[in-house]
CSV table of C-alpha atoms in Angstrom, one decimal:
chain,number,residue,atom,x,y,z
A,1,MET,CA,60.7,75.2,38.0
A,2,THR,CA,62.8,71.6,38.5
A,3,PRO,CA,64.6,70.7,35.9
A,4,GLU,CA,61.9,67.3,36.1
A,5,ARG,CA,59.2,70.1,35.5
A,6,PHE,CA,61.1,71.7,32.7
A,7,SER,CA,61.5,68.4,30.9
A,8,HIS,CA,57.7,67.8,31.6
A,9,LEU,CA,57.0,71.4,29.9
A,10,LEU,CA,59.3,70.5,26.8
A,11,SER,CA,57.3,67.2,26.4
A,12,ALA,CA,54.0,69.0,26.7
A,13,VAL,CA,54.7,71.7,24.2
A,14,GLU,CA,57.3,69.6,21.7
A,15,PRO,CA,54.6,68.3,19.6
A,16,TYR,CA,53.0,71.3,18.5
A,17,LEU,CA,56.4,72.7,17.2
A,18,LYS,CA,57.4,72.6,13.4
A,19,ILE,CA,61.1,72.5,13.2
A,20,ARG,CA,62.5,72.4,9.6
A,21,GLN,CA,65.7,70.8,9.0
A,22,ASP,CA,67.6,72.8,6.2
A,23,ARG,CA,70.6,71.5,4.1
A,24,GLY,CA,74.0,72.2,5.6
A,25,ARG,CA,73.1,73.3,9.1
A,26,THR,CA,71.4,71.8,12.0
A,27,ALA,CA,67.9,72.9,13.1
A,28,ILE,CA,67.9,74.9,16.7
A,29,SER,CA,66.5,72.1,19.0
A,30,ALA,CA,62.9,72.4,20.6
A,31,GLU,CA,64.8,72.5,24.1
A,32,GLU,CA,67.0,75.4,23.0
A,33,ARG,CA,63.8,77.2,21.7
A,34,LEU,CA,62.0,76.9,24.9
A,35,VAL,CA,65.0,77.8,27.0
A,36,ILE,CA,65.2,80.9,24.9
A,37,THR,CA,61.5,81.9,25.3
A,38,LEU,CA,61.6,81.1,29.0
A,39,ARG,CA,64.6,83.1,29.8
A,40,TYR,CA,63.2,86.1,27.7
A,41,LEU,CA,59.9,85.9,29.8
A,42,ALA,CA,61.5,85.3,33.1
A,43,THR,CA,64.3,87.8,33.0
A,44,GLY,CA,62.5,90.8,31.0
A,45,ASP,CA,65.6,91.5,29.4
A,46,SER,CA,65.4,92.2,25.3
A,47,MET,CA,65.2,90.2,22.4
A,48,ALA,CA,68.8,91.6,21.8
A,49,SER,CA,70.0,90.1,24.7
A,50,GLN,CA,69.0,86.6,23.9
A,51,THR,CA,70.9,87.2,20.6
A,52,PHE,CA,73.8,87.7,22.3
A,53,ASN,CA,73.2,85.1,25.0
A,54,PHE,CA,72.5,82.2,22.6
A,55,ARG,CA,74.1,83.4,19.6
A,56,VAL,CA,71.1,83.3,17.4
A,57,GLY,CA,70.0,85.8,15.0
A,58,ARG,CA,67.6,88.5,16.4
A,59,ALA,CA,65.0,87.4,13.7
A,60,THR,CA,65.2,84.1,14.6
A,61,VAL,CA,64.8,84.8,18.5
A,62,SER,CA,61.8,87.0,17.4
A,63,ASN,CA,60.2,83.8,15.6
A,64,ILE,CA,61.3,81.6,18.3
A,65,ILE,CA,59.5,83.3,21.1
A,66,ARG,CA,56.3,83.6,18.8
A,67,GLU,CA,56.4,80.1,18.1
A,68,ILE,CA,57.1,78.7,21.5
A,69,CYS,CA,54.7,81.2,23.3
A,70,ASP,CA,51.7,79.9,20.6
A,71,SER,CA,52.8,76.5,21.2
A,72,ILE,CA,52.4,76.8,25.0
A,73,TRP,CA,49.2,78.3,25.0
A,74,THR,CA,48.0,75.4,22.7
A,75,ALA,CA,49.5,72.8,25.1
A,76,LEU,CA,48.4,73.9,28.3
A,77,ASN,CA,45.3,76.3,28.2
A,78,LYS,CA,42.5,73.5,28.1
A,79,LYS,CA,44.1,71.7,30.8
A,80,TYR,CA,45.5,74.6,33.2
A,81,LEU,CA,43.3,77.6,32.3
A,82,ARG,CA,39.6,76.1,32.3
A,83,LEU,CA,36.5,77.8,33.4
A,84,PRO,CA,34.4,75.4,35.8
A,85,SER,CA,31.4,73.9,33.7
A,86,SER,CA,29.2,72.2,36.7
A,87,GLU,CA,28.0,73.2,40.1
A,88,SER,CA,30.3,70.9,41.8
A,89,GLU,CA,33.5,72.6,40.2
A,90,TRP,CA,32.2,76.1,41.4
A,91,MET,CA,31.4,74.9,44.9
A,92,THR,CA,35.0,73.6,44.9
A,93,ILE,CA,36.4,77.1,44.4
A,94,ALA,CA,33.7,78.3,46.9
A,95,GLU,CA,34.8,76.0,49.6
A,96,LYS,CA,38.5,77.0,49.2
A,97,PHE,CA,37.6,80.6,49.9
A,98,GLU,CA,35.6,79.9,52.7
A,99,ASN,CA,38.2,77.5,54.3
A,100,ASP,CA,41.4,79.8,53.3
A,101,TRP,CA,39.8,83.2,53.5
A,102,ASN,CA,36.8,83.1,55.5
A,103,VAL,CA,34.8,84.7,52.7
A,104,PRO,CA,31.2,82.3,52.2
A,105,HIS,CA,29.8,81.8,48.6
A,106,ALA,CA,32.7,83.3,46.6
A,107,ILE,CA,33.5,81.8,43.4
A,108,GLY,CA,36.5,84.2,42.3
A,109,ALA,CA,37.8,87.3,42.5
A,110,VAL,CA,37.8,89.9,39.3
A,111,ASP,CA,40.2,92.8,38.5
A,112,GLY,CA,42.1,94.2,35.2
A,113,LYS,CA,45.8,94.6,34.9
A,114,HIS,CA,47.4,97.1,32.5
A,115,ILE,CA,50.6,95.7,30.8
A,116,ALA,CA,52.9,98.1,29.7
A,117,ILE,CA,53.9,98.3,26.0
A,118,GLU,CA,55.6,100.7,23.9
A,119,CYS,CA,53.4,102.9,21.8
A,120,PRO,CA,52.0,100.3,19.0
A,121,LYS,CA,52.2,101.9,15.6
A,122,PHE,CA,49.2,104.1,14.2
A,123,GLY,CA,48.0,103.2,17.8
A,124,GLY,CA,46.9,106.7,18.5
A,125,SER,CA,45.4,107.2,22.0
A,126,MET,CA,43.8,104.2,21.9
A,127,TYR,CA,46.1,102.4,24.0
A,128,TYR,CA,47.2,105.3,26.5
A,129,ASN,CA,45.6,104.9,30.0
A,130,TYR,CA,44.8,107.2,32.8
A,131,LYS,CA,47.7,106.2,34.4
A,132,GLY,CA,50.0,107.8,31.8
A,133,PHE,CA,51.5,105.1,29.5
A,134,HIS,CA,50.3,102.6,27.1
A,135,SER,CA,49.3,99.7,27.7
A,136,THR,CA,46.6,96.6,26.8
A,137,VAL,CA,44.5,95.2,29.6
A,138,LEU,CA,44.3,91.8,31.0
A,139,MET,CA,41.0,91.1,32.5
A,140,ALA,CA,41.3,88.1,34.9
A,141,ILE,CA,39.1,86.2,37.4
A,142,CYS,CA,41.1,84.1,40.1
A,143,ASP,CA,40.3,81.3,42.5
A,144,ALA,CA,41.5,81.1,46.4
A,145,SER,CA,44.8,79.6,45.1
A,146,TYR,CA,45.9,82.3,42.9
A,147,SER,CA,45.2,80.7,39.8
A,148,PHE,CA,43.3,82.2,36.8
A,149,VAL,CA,39.8,80.6,36.3
A,150,TRP,CA,39.1,83.0,33.2
A,151,THR,CA,41.0,86.0,31.5
A,152,SER,CA,40.3,88.2,28.2
A,153,ILE,CA,43.5,89.7,26.8
A,154,GLY,CA,44.1,92.5,24.4
A,155,SER,CA,41.6,95.3,25.3
A,156,TYR,CA,42.7,98.9,24.8
A,157,GLY,CA,44.5,100.5,27.6
A,158,ARG,CA,42.0,103.7,27.5
A,159,ASP,CA,39.0,101.3,28.5
A,160,ASN,CA,38.2,101.1,31.9
A,161,ASP,CA,37.5,97.7,33.8
A,162,SER,CA,34.0,98.0,33.8
A,163,ALA,CA,33.5,98.3,30.2
A,164,ILE,CA,36.0,95.5,29.3
A,165,PHE,CA,34.4,93.2,31.6
A,166,GLY,CA,30.6,94.3,30.5
A,167,ALA,CA,31.5,93.4,27.0
A,168,SER,CA,33.3,89.9,27.8
A,169,SER,CA,31.3,86.4,27.1
A,170,PHE,CA,31.7,85.9,31.0
A,171,PHE,CA,29.6,88.8,31.8
A,172,LYS,CA,26.8,88.0,29.2
A,173,ARG,CA,26.9,84.3,30.3
A,174,ALA,CA,26.5,85.2,34.0
A,175,ASP,CA,23.7,87.5,33.2
A,176,PHE,CA,21.8,84.9,31.1
A,177,GLY,CA,22.5,82.4,33.9
A,178,THR,CA,24.3,80.1,31.7
A,179,LEU,CA,27.3,79.5,33.8
A,180,LYS,CA,25.7,76.7,36.0
A,181,LEU,CA,26.2,78.4,39.2
A,182,PRO,CA,25.2,76.6,42.5
A,183,PRO,CA,21.7,78.0,43.7
A,184,PRO,CA,21.4,80.3,46.6
A,185,SER,CA,21.9,78.6,49.8
A,186,VAL,CA,21.5,79.5,53.7
A,187,VAL,CA,24.4,81.4,55.6
A,188,GLY,CA,23.9,82.4,58.8
A,189,GLY,CA,20.4,82.5,58.7
A,190,GLN,CA,20.3,84.2,55.2
A,191,GLN,CA,19.8,83.1,51.7
A,192,LEU,CA,23.2,84.2,49.8
A,193,PRO,CA,24.0,83.6,45.9
A,194,TYR,CA,27.3,82.5,45.0
A,195,VAL,CA,29.0,85.6,44.0
A,196,LEU,CA,32.3,87.1,42.1
A,197,LEU,CA,34.2,89.5,44.3
A,198,GLY,CA,34.9,93.0,42.8
A,199,ASP,CA,35.7,96.5,43.7
A,200,ASP,CA,34.0,99.7,43.3
A,201,ILE,CA,34.3,100.2,39.5
A,202,PHE,CA,32.1,96.9,38.8
A,203,PRO,CA,28.3,96.8,38.8
A,204,LEU,CA,26.2,95.2,41.3
A,205,LYS,CA,25.1,92.1,40.2
A,206,THR,CA,23.0,89.0,41.9
A,207,TRP,CA,26.2,87.1,40.9
A,208,LEU,CA,29.0,90.1,41.4
A,209,ILE,CA,29.3,92.0,44.8
A,210,LYS,CA,31.3,95.0,45.7
A,211,PRO,CA,32.2,96.7,49.1
A,212,TYR,CA,29.5,99.2,50.3
A,213,GLY,CA,30.4,103.1,49.8
A,214,GLY,CA,30.3,106.0,51.9
A,215,ASN,CA,31.4,106.8,55.7
A,216,ASN,CA,28.3,106.3,57.8
A,217,LEU,CA,28.0,102.5,57.5
A,218,THR,CA,26.1,100.3,59.6
A,219,ASP,CA,27.8,97.5,61.7
A,220,GLU,CA,26.4,94.8,59.2
A,221,GLU,CA,27.8,96.7,56.2
A,222,GLU,CA,31.2,97.2,58.0
A,223,VAL,CA,31.3,93.4,58.7
A,224,ALA,CA,30.5,92.5,55.0
A,225,ASN,CA,33.2,94.9,53.7
A,226,TYR,CA,35.7,93.3,55.9
A,227,ARG,CA,34.8,89.9,54.8
A,228,THR,CA,34.8,90.9,51.1
A,229,SER,CA,38.3,92.7,51.7
A,230,ARG,CA,39.5,89.4,52.6
A,231,GLY,CA,39.0,87.7,49.7
A,232,ARG,CA,39.6,90.4,47.0
A,233,PRO,CA,43.3,90.7,47.5
A,234,THR,CA,43.4,87.4,46.1
A,235,ILE,CA,43.3,88.5,42.4
A,236,GLU,CA,46.1,91.3,43.1
A,237,ASN,CA,48.4,88.7,44.7
A,238,THR,CA,47.8,86.4,41.3
A,239,PHE,CA,48.8,89.7,39.4
A,240,GLY,CA,51.7,90.2,41.8
A,241,VAL,CA,53.0,86.6,41.6
A,242,MET,CA,53.1,86.6,37.8
A,243,ALA,CA,54.7,90.0,37.5
A,244,ALA,CA,57.5,88.9,40.0
A,245,ARG,CA,58.2,85.7,38.5
A,246,TRP,CA,57.6,86.8,34.8
A,247,ARG,CA,59.7,90.0,34.8
A,248,ILE,CA,58.8,90.8,30.8
A,249,PHE,CA,55.8,92.8,32.7
A,250,ARG,CA,58.4,94.7,34.5
A,251,ARG,CA,58.9,97.2,31.7
A,252,PRO,CA,57.0,98.3,28.5
A,253,ILE,CA,57.0,95.2,26.1
A,254,ARG,CA,58.4,96.2,22.5
A,255,ALA,CA,56.7,94.0,20.3
A,256,ASN,CA,53.5,94.3,18.1
A,257,ILE,CA,50.2,94.1,19.7
A,258,GLU,CA,49.3,90.3,18.4
A,259,THR,CA,52.8,89.3,19.9
A,260,VAL,CA,52.3,91.4,23.1
A,261,ASP,CA,48.9,89.3,23.6
A,262,GLN,CA,50.7,85.7,22.8
A,263,ILE,CA,53.1,86.5,25.4
A,264,THR,CA,50.2,87.3,27.6
A,265,LYS,CA,48.6,84.2,26.9
A,266,ALA,CA,51.7,82.1,27.3
A,267,VAL,CA,52.4,83.6,30.6
A,268,ILE,CA,49.3,83.0,32.3
A,269,CYS,CA,49.3,79.3,31.1
A,270,LEU,CA,53.0,78.9,32.5
A,271,HIS,CA,51.7,80.7,35.8
A,272,ASN,CA,48.6,78.3,36.2
A,273,TYR,CA,51.0,75.0,35.4
A,274,LEU,CA,53.3,76.0,38.0
A,275,MET,CA,50.9,76.8,40.6
A,276,GLN,CA,49.2,73.7,39.9
A,277,THR,CA,52.1,71.3,39.5
A,278,ASP,CA,55.4,72.9,41.1
A,279,ASN,CA,53.8,75.3,43.7
A,280,ALA,CA,56.5,75.1,46.3
A,281,HIS,CA,59.2,76.2,44.0
A,282,TYR,CA,57.2,78.9,42.2
A,283,ILE,CA,55.7,80.8,45.5
A,284,PRO,CA,57.6,79.5,48.6
A,285,SER,CA,56.3,80.1,52.0
A,286,GLY,CA,56.1,83.9,52.5
A,287,PHE,CA,55.9,85.1,48.8
A,288,VAL,CA,52.1,85.5,48.8
A,289,ASP,CA,50.1,87.9,51.4
A,290,SER,CA,48.4,86.4,54.1
A,291,TRP,CA,45.8,87.3,57.3
A,292,SER,CA,46.9,86.6,60.8
A,293,ASN,CA,45.0,87.1,63.6
A,294,ALA,CA,42.9,89.7,61.7
A,295,GLU,CA,45.6,91.5,60.3
A,296,PHE,CA,46.7,91.9,56.9
A,297,LYS,CA,50.3,91.1,56.1
A,298,GLU,CA,52.1,92.0,53.1
A,299,GLU,CA,54.8,89.7,51.4
A,300,GLU,CA,57.9,89.0,49.6
A,301,TRP,CA,56.4,89.4,46.1
A,302,ARG,CA,55.5,93.1,46.7
A,303,SER,CA,59.2,94.1,47.2
A,304,VAL,CA,60.3,92.0,44.2
A,305,VAL,CA,57.7,94.2,42.0
């Protein structure tokens, strides 16, 4: 981020910090606390490394990171991580999907990401996933511009994406019809609803579609799969950009589950904040995947990750 963006972030976070002035020594400033936390999240180095870099006690670094992550979430989530609350807001997302990805009536792409952690104390097998490591699951929906629209944080690594999403508040609201989605409209002579784009593991709903399975597909089914496959990589790219820029996710996080959840929440807010305010620095040209002449082109974030 630019220095100006850092100053703006500091001004947003500082009111939520509680810095105590002790007798005989100067308290660590809000600016240095934010720098310590951002460096920890962006480099993926251990808390012990930050102790040596900033000449601050290890327990102090741990407390600072938890405090700043919590303050970042409090300061940014309501403005930069907000579920659309009206038909017009959902329509804006759908128009962006159609213009950028040639997918009509898409209101987002949904998927889960396993965040690697060290085995929690008394965690047993709850956090051990099918990929062979301990994790907690981030379930998320993104828009066409790689920003998170909705997230669910902290599910057990052993649970599959369908079960996690099915138990979420978003799923229940969508089933009850309280999300204020736009009504179906005509596309190419057919009445089509507004839908999420998911992969094979998710259930088929009137508001969620996934690719047709099997080998003997009709031409119409092949075209439908091609269209949805153009939009679904947005969520993969969103997770990829987040992991490339915030390297804390590149190795197992050594912290208790509550701290891991705080870190994840803070990074999600920082990702959306920078995507929406400092996009040119955060994801320069050629950093995210793209479609060119009906061919999918993998870009820089994949080599970084």
